[in-house]
Amino acid sequence: DTGVSQNPRHKITKRGQNVTFRCDPISEHNRLYWYRQTLGQGPEFLTYFQNEAQLEKSRLLSDRFSAERPKGSFSTLEIQRTEQGDSAMYLCASSSWGTSGGAGDEQFFGPGTRLTVL
Amino acid sequence: AQSVSQHNHHVILSEAASLELGCNYSYGGTVNLFWYVQYPGQHLQLLLKYFSGDPLVKGIKGFEAEFIKSKFSFNLRKPSVQWSDTAEYFCAAISSGSARQLTFGSGTQLTVLP
């Protein structure tokens, strides 16, 4: 399978614990995005990388959240001191911005990591 | 602020009925528009996209959407739905800026009765 993969698929944690999620994008894609989706809502943008550079962060991304893409390939999203309000589906997407030409590159989504904070 | 609105939260249709799901956007400047679908237990998949040119866009599985700039709308249509179209549908937009992050609507759950 050459699509976007995310691990783990499900994570249950206690409030106050730290969690880390991993995203492996499509191999030739240079952009990687993180979104969060809560029940009954569409995904909301959190942050994105172009290669290893983190270019934008949403105001939704509090200082408890940190994302990295150290070698421009896979990415990790860490949440420190989790809160019940962090319970959501965390989605990763990737795209080949620039290489496909023009505006409106398609973002390919992974299956997501569902986080439950007890 | 940039936003995307989907006014139908849940639509129930019988097989062979026609479908139209509404989507309105609020953006300044050039906008690119998308419809994504999420089948039960699966991840988001792209149905169709509009960048420029012909405002009537055809996508996969017989879906189409029409971009009406004057109405800030990008409604999704299908002339005859099937039970397998049961899914959640999301409208999304990207502005012409460099960030390229998608802004999604809240989604419409479509249930097609056999």
PDB file of C-alpha atoms in Angstrom:
ATOM      1  CA  ASP A   1       0.000   0.000   0.000  1.00  0.00           C
ATOM      2  CA  THR A   2       1.551   3.283  -1.104  1.00  0.00           C
ATOM      3  CA  GLY A   3      -0.936   5.602   0.582  1.00  0.00           C
ATOM      4  CA  VAL A   4      -0.546   7.731   3.692  1.00  0.00           C
ATOM      5  CA  SER A   5      -0.210   5.627   6.818  1.00  0.00           C
ATOM      6  CA  GLN A   6      -0.699   6.617  10.434  1.00  0.00           C
ATOM      7  CA  ASN A   7       0.165   4.863  13.680  1.00  0.00           C
ATOM      8  CA  PRO A   8      -1.300   4.014  16.013  1.00  0.00           C
ATOM      9  CA  ARG A   9      -4.865   3.847  14.711  1.00  0.00           C
ATOM     10  CA  HIS A  10      -6.286   4.169  18.201  1.00  0.00           C
ATOM     11  CA  LYS A  11      -4.833   5.563  21.400  1.00  0.00           C
ATOM     12  CA  ILE A  12      -6.449   5.654  24.821  1.00  0.00           C
ATOM     13  CA  THR A  13      -4.632   7.613  27.483  1.00  0.00           C
ATOM     14  CA  LYS A  14      -5.235   9.162  30.860  1.00  0.00           C
ATOM     15  CA  ARG A  15      -5.422  12.888  31.301  1.00  0.00           C
ATOM     16  CA  GLY A  16      -1.996  14.392  31.880  1.00  0.00           C
ATOM     17  CA  GLN A  17      -0.080  11.773  29.915  1.00  0.00           C
ATOM     18  CA  ASN A  18       1.957  12.524  26.791  1.00  0.00           C
ATOM     19  CA  VAL A  19       1.140  10.872  23.469  1.00  0.00           C
ATOM     20  CA  THR A  20       2.920  10.760  20.123  1.00  0.00           C
ATOM     21  CA  PHE A  21       1.472   9.918  16.731  1.00  0.00           C
ATOM     22  CA  ARG A  22       3.331   9.076  13.558  1.00  0.00           C
ATOM     23  CA  CYS A  23       2.485   9.803   9.934  1.00  0.00           C
ATOM     24  CA  ASP A  24       4.215   8.313   6.896  1.00  0.00           C
ATOM     25  CA  PRO A  25       3.268  10.278   3.784  1.00  0.00           C
ATOM     26  CA  ILE A  26       3.291   9.122   0.194  1.00  0.00           C
ATOM     27  CA  SER A  27       6.987   8.811  -0.529  1.00  0.00           C
ATOM     28  CA  GLU A  28       7.404  11.443  -3.240  1.00  0.00           C
ATOM     29  CA  HIS A  29       5.234  14.053  -1.510  1.00  0.00           C
ATOM     30  CA  ASN A  30       7.010  17.110  -0.161  1.00  0.00           C
ATOM     31  CA  ARG A  31       4.127  18.602   1.854  1.00  0.00           C
ATOM     32  CA  LEU A  32       2.647  17.054   4.948  1.00  0.00           C
ATOM     33  CA  TYR A  33      -0.376  18.358   6.854  1.00  0.00           C
ATOM     34  CA  TRP A  34      -1.920  17.610  10.231  1.00  0.00           C
ATOM     35  CA  TYR A  35      -5.640  18.093  10.854  1.00  0.00           C
ATOM     36  CA  ARG A  36      -7.913  17.393  13.803  1.00  0.00           C
ATOM     37  CA  GLN A  37     -11.495  16.197  13.472  1.00  0.00           C
ATOM     38  CA  THR A  38     -14.034  16.086  16.255  1.00  0.00           C
ATOM     39  CA  LEU A  39     -17.419  14.392  16.137  1.00  0.00           C
ATOM     40  CA  GLY A  40     -19.866  16.099  13.821  1.00  0.00           C
ATOM     41  CA  GLN A  41     -17.284  18.484  12.399  1.00  0.00           C
ATOM     42  CA  GLY A  42     -15.044  18.626   9.393  1.00  0.00           C
ATOM     43  CA  PRO A  43     -11.283  18.380   9.781  1.00  0.00           C
ATOM     44  CA  GLU A  44      -9.524  21.501  11.102  1.00  0.00           C
ATOM     45  CA  PHE A  45      -6.024  22.464  10.040  1.00  0.00           C
ATOM     46  CA  LEU A  46      -3.299  22.231  12.673  1.00  0.00           C
ATOM     47  CA  THR A  47       0.036  22.613  10.902  1.00  0.00           C
ATOM     48  CA  TYR A  48       1.964  21.730   7.773  1.00  0.00           C
ATOM     49  CA  PHE A  49       5.482  21.051   6.586  1.00  0.00           C
ATOM     50  CA  GLN A  50       7.198  21.563   3.304  1.00  0.00           C
ATOM     51  CA  ASN A  51      10.030  19.063   3.362  1.00  0.00           C
ATOM     52  CA  GLU A  52      11.445  19.400   6.901  1.00  0.00           C
ATOM     53  CA  ALA A  53      10.349  23.008   7.456  1.00  0.00           C
ATOM     54  CA  GLN A  54       7.237  23.695   9.505  1.00  0.00           C
ATOM     55  CA  LEU A  55       5.738  26.617   7.597  1.00  0.00           C
ATOM     56  CA  GLU A  56       2.486  27.353   9.396  1.00  0.00           C
ATOM     57  CA  LYS A  57       0.742  26.546  12.637  1.00  0.00           C
ATOM     58  CA  SER A  58      -2.896  27.118  13.435  1.00  0.00           C
ATOM     59  CA  ARG A  59      -3.902  28.952  16.590  1.00  0.00           C
ATOM     60  CA  LEU A  60      -5.584  25.648  17.490  1.00  0.00           C
ATOM     61  CA  LEU A  61      -2.098  24.266  18.071  1.00  0.00           C
ATOM     62  CA  SER A  62      -1.449  25.173  21.693  1.00  0.00           C
ATOM     63  CA  ASP A  63       2.013  25.030  23.218  1.00  0.00           C
ATOM     64  CA  ARG A  64       1.241  21.490  24.423  1.00  0.00           C
ATOM     65  CA  PHE A  65       1.335  20.349  20.808  1.00  0.00           C
ATOM     66  CA  SER A  66       4.525  19.919  18.846  1.00  0.00           C
ATOM     67  CA  ALA A  67       5.104  18.478  15.411  1.00  0.00           C
ATOM     68  CA  GLU A  68       8.300  17.483  13.677  1.00  0.00           C
ATOM     69  CA  ARG A  69       9.376  16.192  10.316  1.00  0.00           C
ATOM     70  CA  PRO A  70      13.088  15.752  10.901  1.00  0.00           C
ATOM     71  CA  LYS A  71      14.211  14.369   7.554  1.00  0.00           C
ATOM     72  CA  GLY A  72      11.412  15.590   5.373  1.00  0.00           C
ATOM     73  CA  SER A  73       9.807  12.163   5.307  1.00  0.00           C
ATOM     74  CA  PHE A  74       7.692  10.893   8.225  1.00  0.00           C
ATOM     75  CA  SER A  75       6.249  13.267  10.801  1.00  0.00           C
ATOM     76  CA  THR A  76       5.356  13.006  14.470  1.00  0.00           C
ATOM     77  CA  LEU A  77       2.737  14.926  16.418  1.00  0.00           C
ATOM     78  CA  GLU A  78       3.199  14.994  20.183  1.00  0.00           C
ATOM     79  CA  ILE A  79       0.642  16.168  22.700  1.00  0.00           C
ATOM     80  CA  GLN A  80       1.955  16.840  26.176  1.00  0.00           C
ATOM     81  CA  ARG A  81      -0.192  16.792  29.326  1.00  0.00           C
ATOM     82  CA  THR A  82      -3.251  15.605  27.445  1.00  0.00           C
ATOM     83  CA  GLU A  83      -6.656  17.008  28.332  1.00  0.00           C
ATOM     84  CA  GLN A  84     -10.087  15.531  27.718  1.00  0.00           C
ATOM     85  CA  GLY A  85     -10.679  18.215  25.092  1.00  0.00           C
ATOM     86  CA  ASP A  86      -7.848  16.718  23.047  1.00  0.00           C
ATOM     87  CA  SER A  87      -9.992  13.669  22.302  1.00  0.00           C
ATOM     88  CA  ALA A  88     -10.413  13.662  18.528  1.00  0.00           C
ATOM     89  CA  MET A  89      -9.342  12.028  15.291  1.00  0.00           C
ATOM     90  CA  TYR A  90      -5.935  13.280  14.177  1.00  0.00           C
ATOM     91  CA  LEU A  91      -5.540  13.174  10.413  1.00  0.00           C
ATOM     92  CA  CYS A  92      -2.427  13.411   8.324  1.00  0.00           C
ATOM     93  CA  ALA A  93      -2.381  14.335   4.644  1.00  0.00           C
ATOM     94  CA  SER A  94       0.341  14.748   2.067  1.00  0.00           C
ATOM     95  CA  SER A  95       0.680  16.409  -1.300  1.00  0.00           C
ATOM     96  CA  SER A  96       3.252  17.068  -3.987  1.00  0.00           C
ATOM     97  CA  TRP A  97       3.078  20.836  -3.938  1.00  0.00           C
ATOM     98  CA  GLY A  98       4.933  22.461  -6.778  1.00  0.00           C
ATOM     99  CA  THR A  99       5.936  19.241  -8.465  1.00  0.00           C
ATOM    100  CA  SER A 100       2.456  18.685  -9.879  1.00  0.00           C
ATOM    101  CA  GLY A 101       2.273  22.258 -11.129  1.00  0.00           C
ATOM    102  CA  GLY A 102      -0.329  24.972 -10.697  1.00  0.00           C
ATOM    103  CA  ALA A 103      -2.612  25.743  -7.831  1.00  0.00           C
ATOM    104  CA  GLY A 104      -4.771  23.348  -5.914  1.00  0.00           C
ATOM    105  CA  ASP A 105      -2.633  20.299  -5.338  1.00  0.00           C
ATOM    106  CA  GLU A 106      -4.604  17.325  -4.096  1.00  0.00           C
ATOM    107  CA  GLN A 107      -4.097  16.263  -0.515  1.00  0.00           C
ATOM    108  CA  PHE A 108      -4.191  12.536   0.180  1.00  0.00           C
ATOM    109  CA  PHE A 109      -5.408  11.591   3.626  1.00  0.00           C
ATOM    110  CA  GLY A 110      -4.400   8.805   5.947  1.00  0.00           C
ATOM    111  CA  PRO A 111      -6.816   6.752   8.065  1.00  0.00           C
ATOM    112  CA  GLY A 112      -6.230   8.888  11.148  1.00  0.00           C
ATOM    113  CA  THR A 113      -5.366   8.222  14.774  1.00  0.00           C
ATOM    114  CA  ARG A 114      -8.316   8.289  17.141  1.00  0.00           C
ATOM    115  CA  LEU A 115      -7.289   9.669  20.539  1.00  0.00           C
ATOM    116  CA  THR A 116      -9.410   9.154  23.619  1.00  0.00           C
ATOM    117  CA  VAL A 117      -8.353  10.955  26.782  1.00  0.00           C
ATOM    118  CA  LEU A 118      -9.947   9.561  29.922  1.00  0.00           C
TER     119      LEU A 118
ATOM    120  CA  ALA B   1     -12.303  34.865   7.930  1.00  0.00           C
ATOM    121  CA  GLN B   2     -12.298  32.027   5.448  1.00  0.00           C
ATOM    122  CA  SER B   3     -15.138  29.585   5.956  1.00  0.00           C
ATOM    123  CA  VAL B   4     -17.058  26.804   4.257  1.00  0.00           C
ATOM    124  CA  SER B   5     -20.696  26.069   5.088  1.00  0.00           C
ATOM    125  CA  GLN B   6     -22.698  22.943   4.487  1.00  0.00           C
ATOM    126  CA  HIS B   7     -26.294  23.465   5.469  1.00  0.00           C
ATOM    127  CA  ASN B   8     -27.547  19.888   5.186  1.00  0.00           C
ATOM    128  CA  HIS B   9     -26.289  17.875   8.134  1.00  0.00           C
ATOM    129  CA  HIS B  10     -28.114  14.650   7.306  1.00  0.00           C
ATOM    130  CA  VAL B  11     -29.813  13.696   4.062  1.00  0.00           C
ATOM    131  CA  ILE B  12     -31.825  10.514   3.605  1.00  0.00           C
ATOM    132  CA  LEU B  13     -32.743   9.351   0.113  1.00  0.00           C
ATOM    133  CA  SER B  14     -34.064   6.246  -1.556  1.00  0.00           C
ATOM    134  CA  GLU B  15     -32.030   4.533  -4.246  1.00  0.00           C
ATOM    135  CA  ALA B  16     -32.350   6.157  -7.686  1.00  0.00           C
ATOM    136  CA  ALA B  17     -33.292   9.520  -6.189  1.00  0.00           C
ATOM    137  CA  SER B  18     -31.375  12.597  -7.300  1.00  0.00           C
ATOM    138  CA  LEU B  19     -28.913  14.233  -4.922  1.00  0.00           C
ATOM    139  CA  GLU B  20     -27.840  17.794  -4.384  1.00  0.00           C
ATOM    140  CA  LEU B  21     -25.699  18.796  -1.410  1.00  0.00           C
ATOM    141  CA  GLY B  22     -25.158  22.459  -0.753  1.00  0.00           C
ATOM    142  CA  CYS B  23     -21.811  24.129  -0.126  1.00  0.00           C
ATOM    143  CA  ASN B  24     -21.122  27.833   0.285  1.00  0.00           C
ATOM    144  CA  TYR B  25     -17.759  29.426   0.876  1.00  0.00           C
ATOM    145  CA  SER B  26     -16.575  32.742   2.165  1.00  0.00           C
ATOM    146  CA  TYR B  27     -13.204  33.669   0.742  1.00  0.00           C
ATOM    147  CA  GLY B  28     -11.546  36.701  -0.693  1.00  0.00           C
ATOM    148  CA  GLY B  29      -9.696  36.261  -3.933  1.00  0.00           C
ATOM    149  CA  THR B  30      -9.115  33.103  -5.899  1.00  0.00           C
ATOM    150  CA  VAL B  31     -10.327  29.881  -4.356  1.00  0.00           C
ATOM    151  CA  ASN B  32      -9.942  26.223  -5.232  1.00  0.00           C
ATOM    152  CA  LEU B  33     -12.815  23.949  -4.203  1.00  0.00           C
ATOM    153  CA  PHE B  34     -13.052  20.258  -3.381  1.00  0.00           C
ATOM    154  CA  TRP B  35     -15.530  17.610  -2.389  1.00  0.00           C
ATOM    155  CA  TYR B  36     -14.241  14.736  -0.262  1.00  0.00           C
ATOM    156  CA  VAL B  37     -16.132  11.597   0.725  1.00  0.00           C
ATOM    157  CA  GLN B  38     -15.640   9.363   3.739  1.00  0.00           C
ATOM    158  CA  TYR B  39     -17.229   5.927   3.474  1.00  0.00           C
ATOM    159  CA  PRO B  40     -17.912   4.078   6.741  1.00  0.00           C
ATOM    160  CA  GLY B  41     -14.644   2.917   8.257  1.00  0.00           C
ATOM    161  CA  GLN B  42     -12.529   4.436   5.500  1.00  0.00           C
ATOM    162  CA  HIS B  43     -10.403   7.553   5.159  1.00  0.00           C
ATOM    163  CA  LEU B  44     -11.195  10.735   3.267  1.00  0.00           C
ATOM    164  CA  GLN B  45     -11.091  10.391  -0.500  1.00  0.00           C
ATOM    165  CA  LEU B  46     -11.279  13.080  -3.152  1.00  0.00           C
ATOM    166  CA  LEU B  47     -14.462  13.064  -5.248  1.00  0.00           C
ATOM    167  CA  LEU B  48     -13.744  16.067  -7.433  1.00  0.00           C
ATOM    168  CA  LYS B  49     -11.998  19.420  -7.513  1.00  0.00           C
ATOM    169  CA  TYR B  50     -12.336  22.815  -9.160  1.00  0.00           C
ATOM    170  CA  PHE B  51      -9.361  25.030  -9.978  1.00  0.00           C
ATOM    171  CA  SER B  52     -10.420  27.139 -12.945  1.00  0.00           C
ATOM    172  CA  GLY B  53     -12.101  26.890 -16.341  1.00  0.00           C
ATOM    173  CA  ASP B  54     -15.355  25.035 -16.892  1.00  0.00           C
ATOM    174  CA  PRO B  55     -17.453  25.612 -13.762  1.00  0.00           C
ATOM    175  CA  LEU B  56     -19.127  22.210 -14.149  1.00  0.00           C
ATOM    176  CA  VAL B  57     -16.730  19.635 -12.788  1.00  0.00           C
ATOM    177  CA  LYS B  58     -17.155  15.900 -13.121  1.00  0.00           C
ATOM    178  CA  GLY B  59     -15.710  13.532 -10.559  1.00  0.00           C
ATOM    179  CA  ILE B  60     -15.606   9.863  -9.786  1.00  0.00           C
ATOM    180  CA  LYS B  61     -18.624   7.579  -9.363  1.00  0.00           C
ATOM    181  CA  GLY B  62     -20.958   9.803 -11.379  1.00  0.00           C
ATOM    182  CA  PHE B  63     -20.702  12.852  -9.122  1.00  0.00           C
ATOM    183  CA  GLU B  64     -20.475  16.389 -10.453  1.00  0.00           C
ATOM    184  CA  ALA B  65     -20.364  19.865  -8.950  1.00  0.00           C
ATOM    185  CA  GLU B  66     -21.028  23.325 -10.270  1.00  0.00           C
ATOM    186  CA  PHE B  67     -19.022  26.371  -9.245  1.00  0.00           C
ATOM    187  CA  ILE B  68     -21.251  29.482  -9.210  1.00  0.00           C
ATOM    188  CA  LYS B  69     -19.021  32.419  -8.374  1.00  0.00           C
ATOM    189  CA  SER B  70     -21.867  34.908  -7.970  1.00  0.00           C
ATOM    190  CA  LYS B  71     -23.471  32.718  -5.337  1.00  0.00           C
ATOM    191  CA  PHE B  72     -20.221  31.601  -3.687  1.00  0.00           C
ATOM    192  CA  SER B  73     -21.496  28.055  -4.095  1.00  0.00           C
ATOM    193  CA  PHE B  74     -20.097  24.678  -5.126  1.00  0.00           C
ATOM    194  CA  ASN B  75     -22.991  22.232  -4.855  1.00  0.00           C
ATOM    195  CA  LEU B  76     -22.497  18.497  -5.341  1.00  0.00           C
ATOM    196  CA  ARG B  77     -24.941  16.567  -7.510  1.00  0.00           C
ATOM    197  CA  LYS B  78     -25.647  13.047  -8.649  1.00  0.00           C
ATOM    198  CA  PRO B  79     -28.648  12.181 -10.820  1.00  0.00           C
ATOM    199  CA  SER B  80     -29.298   8.752  -9.309  1.00  0.00           C
ATOM    200  CA  VAL B  81     -27.837   7.627  -5.974  1.00  0.00           C
ATOM    201  CA  GLN B  82     -27.031   4.082  -4.982  1.00  0.00           C
ATOM    202  CA  TRP B  83     -26.970   2.387  -1.591  1.00  0.00           C
ATOM    203  CA  SER B  84     -23.161   2.361  -1.839  1.00  0.00           C
ATOM    204  CA  ASP B  85     -23.137   6.180  -1.842  1.00  0.00           C
ATOM    205  CA  THR B  86     -23.997   6.125   1.858  1.00  0.00           C
ATOM    206  CA  ALA B  87     -21.155   8.150   3.373  1.00  0.00           C
ATOM    207  CA  GLU B  88     -20.218  11.509   4.822  1.00  0.00           C
ATOM    208  CA  TYR B  89     -19.458  14.240   2.300  1.00  0.00           C
ATOM    209  CA  PHE B  90     -17.221  17.210   2.987  1.00  0.00           C
ATOM    210  CA  CYS B  91     -16.847  20.370   0.973  1.00  0.00           C
ATOM    211  CA  ALA B  92     -13.454  22.083   1.302  1.00  0.00           C
ATOM    212  CA  ALA B  93     -11.624  25.097  -0.024  1.00  0.00           C
ATOM    213  CA  ILE B  94      -8.095  26.393  -0.409  1.00  0.00           C
ATOM    214  CA  SER B  95      -7.295  30.049  -0.917  1.00  0.00           C
ATOM    215  CA  SER B  96      -4.788  31.165  -3.475  1.00  0.00           C
ATOM    216  CA  GLY B  97      -2.227  31.918  -0.801  1.00  0.00           C
ATOM    217  CA  SER B  98       0.852  29.857  -0.277  1.00  0.00           C
ATOM    218  CA  ALA B  99      -0.287  27.971   2.823  1.00  0.00           C
ATOM    219  CA  ARG B 100      -2.554  25.569   0.946  1.00  0.00           C
ATOM    220  CA  GLN B 101      -4.331  24.235   3.999  1.00  0.00           C
ATOM    221  CA  LEU B 102      -7.865  23.022   3.416  1.00  0.00           C
ATOM    222  CA  THR B 103     -10.800  24.617   5.184  1.00  0.00           C
ATOM    223  CA  PHE B 104     -13.593  22.062   5.517  1.00  0.00           C
ATOM    224  CA  GLY B 105     -17.309  22.373   6.004  1.00  0.00           C
ATOM    225  CA  SER B 106     -18.936  20.441   8.822  1.00  0.00           C
ATOM    226  CA  GLY B 107     -19.993  17.611   6.519  1.00  0.00           C
ATOM    227  CA  THR B 108     -23.250  16.060   5.318  1.00  0.00           C
ATOM    228  CA  GLN B 109     -24.137  12.512   6.238  1.00  0.00           C
ATOM    229  CA  LEU B 110     -25.921  10.871   3.309  1.00  0.00           C
ATOM    230  CA  THR B 111     -27.960   7.750   3.956  1.00  0.00           C
ATOM    231  CA  VAL B 112     -29.330   5.934   0.916  1.00  0.00           C
ATOM    232  CA  LEU B 113     -32.091   3.461   1.641  1.00  0.00           C
ATOM    233  CA  PRO B 114     -32.197   0.326  -0.508  1.00  0.00           C
TER     234      PRO B 114
END
